[in-house]
Amino acid sequence: MAVKRNELVRRRRALGFTQESLAEQLGVERSTVRRWEAGGSSPLPFIRPRLAGLLRVGAEELEDLLTAVSSTAFRRTERVSYALRHPSGVDLIVAAELRSEMENLTDRYDVEPSATLLAEAAQQLDKTAFLADGAPVGRVQRELRALQADAATLMGQLIWDVSQRRDHTSARAYYAQSLELARHLRHHATEGHALLRTCYVALYGANDHRQGLELALQAARVARKTSHALTGLALLHAAEAHAFLGEASQCERALLGAERRLERSDGTDAAHELFTPTHFGRLAGSCYLTLGKFDKAQQFLQDTAACMQGRRKSRAIVLGNLVLAAIRRGDLEAALVVFNDAIDELRGTRGGGGMNIVFRAARELRPWRAENAVQEAQDRLMALMEAA
């Protein structure tokens, strides 16, 4: 079976693809391709036809290769099951396999409804915490505690998304758990990520923009010596907090600082997997929308939406903001085209952030509610909610 897996790698290389270039063509992260080839996860159904086309194989041949990889993953699952029965014998191999499972869940977040991932993520957190409690003191236990912190952050993220960004208390409780573990481990990237997620709750849920700004800046300070990517992301959200507060010049300075940090991030960054090339345009567009610079916002958001592949929840947020920019510019025709695109993205994921923004756009379309096209768009949104 290992030979089959190598054949998958050789096929990619024979066609001149690196893991990174193949990931770019498919609109996924490099780490996702790496896990496919290592057996940690499998491509989602809608990606498989494109993957087969790029590798110039038929659907059946691709399925054979992926099945071979899955058999390797099954043996890994057996090792985890054994460790759960004998936690004192857990080792770094099991910790690495749990990390691969966790990364698979994280990859699926942006393309699947959070409700479908919640039980699996809760199980991941529980078994990681159980194994960490029973693990021998030292490197193995530290690895498991770090994974437990990441799993707690993901649980907070999922619960907040499932609640349409309303259950602030549960999300904050999971982020607090992650913070406690990260500080105990002196793991600054994990601490910064948990702080940044807590910032999101303040900024986009509780609408406490001053607290959101403080949390974003705190995350940037914590991550400053550890991760350019995480520092840049924190500064992007600090910029948006400044925009919400009407502080245009501070917003511009934070955007400039974020851009400089993100340009310095590379694959060795401790939080590189949190950053995508579309992050800057997404947040800059949102900032300029809030500041009333609609033409500038539209340019950033259009360019960003065109580049986003495989990140459906994030793309729905961008499209929602693009609808708002078009409405506020008085371009109803453009607003309706993008509004319908946003609903199409939400149909498969029902992401809380995208839902909230699209509903805000629907409210701003009320002055044109007598228009047939507006009524039809509103009906599509209601049908989406009923299906949920």
XYZ file of C-alpha atoms in Angstrom:
388
model
C 0.000 0.000 0.000
C 2.913 2.357 0.657
C 3.951 1.866 -2.968
C 0.529 3.003 -4.129
C 0.813 6.086 -2.015
C 4.211 6.833 -3.585
C 2.618 6.429 -6.997
C 0.243 9.265 -6.140
C 3.214 11.453 -5.230
C 5.146 10.376 -8.324
C 2.148 11.171 -10.527
C 2.055 14.711 -9.173
C 5.788 15.169 -9.629
C 5.774 13.677 -13.141
C 3.331 16.379 -14.219
C 5.563 19.100 -12.797
C 3.459 19.931 -9.747
C 4.837 20.685 -6.331
C 2.457 20.288 -3.399
C 2.170 24.074 -3.324
C 1.443 24.524 -7.040
C -1.155 21.730 -7.034
C -2.797 23.281 -3.975
C -2.918 26.646 -5.742
C -4.635 25.116 -8.777
C -7.218 23.449 -6.541
C -7.770 26.440 -4.252
C -6.669 24.591 -1.109
C -3.764 24.876 1.312
C -0.461 23.065 0.716
C -0.941 21.273 4.035
C -4.165 19.818 2.635
C -2.345 18.208 -0.306
C 0.320 16.940 2.071
C -2.330 15.205 4.190
C -3.963 13.627 1.123
C -0.632 12.103 0.193
C 0.097 10.998 3.754
C -3.346 9.484 4.302
C -4.463 11.967 6.951
C -7.516 13.068 4.939
C -9.164 12.666 1.534
C -10.278 15.289 -1.008
C -13.862 16.457 -0.662
C -16.208 15.217 -3.423
C -16.431 18.517 -5.301
C -12.616 18.727 -5.509
C -12.050 15.204 -6.862
C -12.991 15.867 -10.529
C -10.582 18.813 -10.654
C -7.843 16.772 -8.959
C -8.327 13.921 -11.426
C -8.149 16.368 -14.329
C -4.940 17.966 -13.091
C -3.318 14.570 -12.504
C -4.654 13.316 -15.870
C -6.231 10.205 -14.427
C -9.766 8.878 -14.606
C -12.146 8.926 -11.665
C -11.654 5.207 -10.991
C -7.862 5.432 -11.046
C -7.933 8.385 -8.666
C -10.293 6.476 -6.373
C -7.882 3.505 -6.341
C -5.029 5.748 -5.259
C -7.112 7.407 -2.541
C -8.404 4.049 -1.305
C -4.833 2.859 -0.917
C -4.049 5.945 1.128
C -7.175 5.381 3.257
C -5.977 1.899 4.233
C -2.855 3.484 5.683
C -5.039 5.935 7.619
C -7.019 2.979 9.006
C -3.856 1.538 10.549
C -3.233 4.933 12.135
C -6.728 4.940 13.631
C -5.955 1.582 15.221
C -2.901 3.092 16.929
C -4.999 5.914 18.378
C -7.609 3.430 19.593
C -4.902 1.409 21.347
C -3.547 4.552 23.003
C -7.022 5.425 24.314
C -7.125 2.021 26.022
C -3.566 2.426 27.368
C -3.018 6.204 27.786
C 0.227 5.847 29.729
C 1.800 4.399 26.578
C 0.842 7.255 24.246
C 3.764 8.421 22.119
C 4.725 11.107 19.588
C 3.426 9.007 16.678
C -0.069 9.029 18.160
C 0.239 12.754 18.891
C 1.162 13.356 15.242
C -1.819 11.316 14.065
C -4.155 13.297 16.310
C -2.649 16.493 14.882
C -3.408 15.236 11.369
C -7.037 14.562 12.369
C -7.244 18.058 13.820
C -5.844 19.649 10.654
C -8.406 17.740 8.593
C -11.208 19.222 10.693
C -9.736 22.706 10.314
C -9.518 22.315 6.539
C -13.158 21.266 6.367
C -14.355 24.264 8.391
C -14.567 26.638 5.454
C -16.393 24.266 3.099
C -18.810 22.370 5.374
C -21.575 23.494 7.753
C -20.140 23.870 11.257
C -23.027 21.833 12.687
C -21.753 18.747 10.826
C -18.274 19.141 12.359
C -19.270 19.933 15.940
C -19.601 16.375 17.307
C -16.356 15.259 15.672
C -14.505 18.292 17.025
C -15.882 17.717 20.545
C -14.731 14.098 20.386
C -11.301 15.250 19.207
C -11.011 17.642 22.155
C -12.163 15.009 24.662
C -9.790 12.274 23.539
C -6.844 14.669 23.299
C -7.478 15.943 26.829
C -7.850 12.358 28.107
C -4.569 11.255 26.540
C -2.776 14.386 27.760
C -3.926 13.641 31.321
C -2.489 10.115 31.125
C 0.625 10.825 29.092
C 4.095 10.699 30.619
C 5.427 14.100 31.629
C 7.659 15.616 28.988
C 7.551 16.183 25.251
C 4.601 13.871 24.526
C 2.413 15.560 27.111
C 3.421 19.009 25.854
C 2.497 18.065 22.284
C -0.884 16.796 23.437
C -1.572 19.889 25.573
C -0.739 22.121 22.599
C -3.150 20.114 20.471
C -5.776 20.333 23.218
C -5.447 24.129 23.145
C -5.953 24.196 19.366
C -8.937 21.847 19.648
C -10.532 24.121 22.254
C -10.085 27.108 19.930
C -11.733 25.202 17.090
C -14.664 24.245 19.346
C -15.227 27.896 20.215
C -15.077 28.806 16.542
C -17.597 26.105 15.571
C -20.068 26.850 18.359
C -20.037 30.556 17.558
C -20.597 29.871 13.877
C -23.425 27.368 14.502
C -25.168 29.932 16.735
C -24.998 32.520 13.929
C -22.477 34.407 16.088
C -24.843 34.695 19.053
C -23.476 32.268 21.667
C -20.678 34.488 22.915
C -20.471 32.838 26.339
C -19.672 29.310 25.115
C -17.194 30.550 22.510
C -15.345 32.664 25.061
C -15.223 29.749 27.519
C -13.454 27.538 24.977
C -11.062 30.350 24.017
C -10.297 30.888 27.714
C -9.459 27.185 28.010
C -7.085 27.503 25.066
C -5.493 30.635 26.544
C -4.848 28.925 29.872
C -3.155 25.973 28.206
C -1.126 28.162 25.832
C 0.148 30.372 28.644
C 1.092 27.344 30.719
C 3.059 26.003 27.744
C 4.440 29.468 26.875
C 3.148 28.835 23.359
C 2.793 32.384 22.046
C 1.295 31.548 18.643
C -1.509 29.509 20.229
C -2.086 32.234 22.815
C -2.241 34.888 20.110
C -4.704 32.841 18.066
C -7.030 32.362 21.040
C -6.870 36.095 21.798
C -7.643 36.895 18.180
C -10.662 34.582 18.178
C -11.869 36.265 21.377
C -11.417 39.586 19.568
C -13.778 38.363 16.820
C -16.520 37.771 19.376
C -16.133 41.319 20.691
C -15.923 42.925 17.235
C -18.482 40.981 15.234
C -20.762 39.535 17.890
C -20.993 41.796 20.923
C -20.206 44.925 18.836
C -17.838 46.086 21.571
C -15.380 47.676 19.173
C -13.104 49.174 21.812
C -12.649 45.823 23.544
C -12.166 44.182 20.155
C -9.396 46.673 19.376
C -7.677 46.010 22.696
C -7.808 42.235 22.150
C -6.492 42.529 18.579
C -3.553 44.663 19.731
C -2.885 42.270 22.608
C -2.809 39.357 20.145
C -0.361 41.294 17.961
C 1.932 41.982 20.929
C 1.904 38.330 22.028
C 2.658 37.035 18.522
C 5.152 39.769 17.545
C 8.319 37.694 18.071
C 6.763 34.387 17.058
C 4.688 34.862 13.927
C 4.539 37.546 11.247
C 1.349 35.927 9.915
C -0.526 36.046 13.200
C 0.747 39.551 13.993
C -0.408 40.739 10.566
C -3.843 39.152 10.988
C -4.231 40.761 14.407
C -3.316 44.157 12.956
C -5.883 43.661 10.164
C -8.599 43.198 12.749
C -7.255 46.143 14.744
C -7.665 48.148 11.528
C -11.280 47.047 11.244
C -11.889 47.976 14.890
C -10.511 51.454 14.149
C -12.837 51.653 11.139
C -15.836 50.736 13.297
C -14.786 53.482 15.712
C -14.507 55.996 12.865
C -10.748 56.342 13.292
C -9.706 56.507 9.641
C -6.059 57.496 10.041
C -5.428 54.817 12.701
C -7.143 52.307 10.435
C -4.813 53.160 7.547
C -1.743 52.852 9.794
C -2.871 49.439 11.048
C -3.489 48.251 7.469
C 0.008 49.354 6.472
C 1.528 47.572 9.478
C -0.451 44.430 8.701
C 0.646 44.453 5.064
C 4.311 44.733 6.042
C 4.028 41.864 8.512
C 2.144 39.578 6.131
C 4.718 40.172 3.379
C 7.390 38.780 5.717
C 5.489 35.575 6.506
C 6.672 32.333 4.919
C 6.264 28.591 5.332
C 8.413 28.536 8.476
C 6.026 30.891 10.302
C 4.564 29.388 13.484
C 1.032 30.318 12.352
C 1.482 30.207 8.590
C -1.548 27.928 8.138
C -3.860 30.633 9.526
C -3.003 33.058 6.725
C -4.194 33.046 3.113
C -3.255 35.550 0.371
C -6.851 36.850 0.305
C -6.892 37.918 3.957
C -5.577 41.415 3.322
C -8.059 42.276 0.555
C -10.945 40.850 2.527
C -10.274 42.950 5.616
C -9.145 46.077 3.753
C -12.347 45.978 1.719
C -14.410 45.669 4.880
C -12.533 48.575 6.468
C -13.147 50.900 3.511
C -16.799 49.846 3.389
C -17.214 50.843 7.035
C -15.401 54.137 6.436
C -17.756 54.957 3.552
C -15.094 54.682 0.828
C -17.314 52.493 -1.335
C -15.360 52.603 -4.599
C -12.156 51.576 -2.864
C -13.995 48.895 -0.902
C -15.557 47.519 -4.067
C -12.191 47.181 -5.803
C -10.612 45.275 -2.917
C -13.654 43.033 -2.458
C -14.078 42.246 -6.166
C -10.427 41.313 -6.563
C -10.535 39.189 -3.416
C -13.738 37.317 -4.342
C -12.278 36.488 -7.759
C -9.216 34.896 -6.134
C -11.001 32.847 -3.480
C -11.335 29.156 -4.255
C -12.382 26.474 -1.787
C -13.025 28.911 1.113
C -16.765 29.182 0.835
C -17.609 30.642 4.252
C -14.998 33.356 3.866
C -16.075 34.065 0.286
C -19.704 34.484 1.410
C -18.552 37.198 3.828
C -16.647 38.971 1.051
C -19.647 38.762 -1.282
C -21.960 40.050 1.457
C -19.747 43.087 1.933
C -19.601 43.557 -1.832
C -23.416 43.616 -1.921
C -23.397 46.328 0.748
C -20.844 48.357 -1.215
C -22.976 48.147 -4.373
C -26.159 49.102 -2.491
C -24.500 52.101 -0.892
C -23.194 53.182 -4.286
C -26.773 52.962 -5.596
C -25.982 50.162 -8.077
C -28.997 47.871 -7.583
C -28.267 45.657 -10.587
C -24.744 44.822 -9.409
C -25.974 44.356 -5.835
C -28.532 41.727 -6.895
C -26.035 39.750 -8.968
C -23.637 39.483 -6.033
C -26.485 38.918 -3.542
C -27.519 35.800 -5.454
C -23.896 34.625 -5.648
C -23.616 34.983 -1.873
C -26.736 32.859 -1.344
C -25.238 30.178 -3.586
C -22.130 30.080 -1.401
C -24.188 29.957 1.796
C -26.341 27.107 0.548
C -23.593 24.576 1.202
C -22.057 26.003 4.401
C -24.546 28.304 6.197
C -21.626 30.158 7.759
C -22.720 32.492 10.542
C -20.625 35.443 9.381
C -21.909 35.295 5.822
C -25.503 34.828 6.958
C -25.376 37.894 9.176
C -23.931 40.133 6.463
C -26.337 38.889 3.775
C -29.289 39.569 6.085
C -27.933 43.065 6.675
C -27.790 43.522 2.910
C -31.373 42.244 2.613
C -32.506 44.924 5.055
C -30.713 47.596 3.032
C -32.547 46.412 -0.095
C -35.931 47.322 1.425
C -36.240 50.661 -0.417
C -36.437 48.592 -3.643
C -38.710 45.858 -2.270
C -41.357 46.609 -4.913
C -38.896 45.482 -7.621
C -39.543 41.924 -8.825
C -35.835 41.058 -8.863
C -35.478 42.190 -5.247
C -38.492 40.131 -4.179
C -37.052 37.062 -5.907
C -33.685 37.523 -4.186
C -35.391 37.915 -0.796
C -37.429 34.758 -1.474
C -34.224 32.821 -2.188
C -32.815 33.950 1.156
C -35.972 32.876 2.987
C -35.893 29.503 1.243
C -32.308 29.064 2.390
C -33.307 29.727 5.984
C -36.253 27.339 5.786
C -33.973 24.614 4.451
C -31.700 25.122 7.434
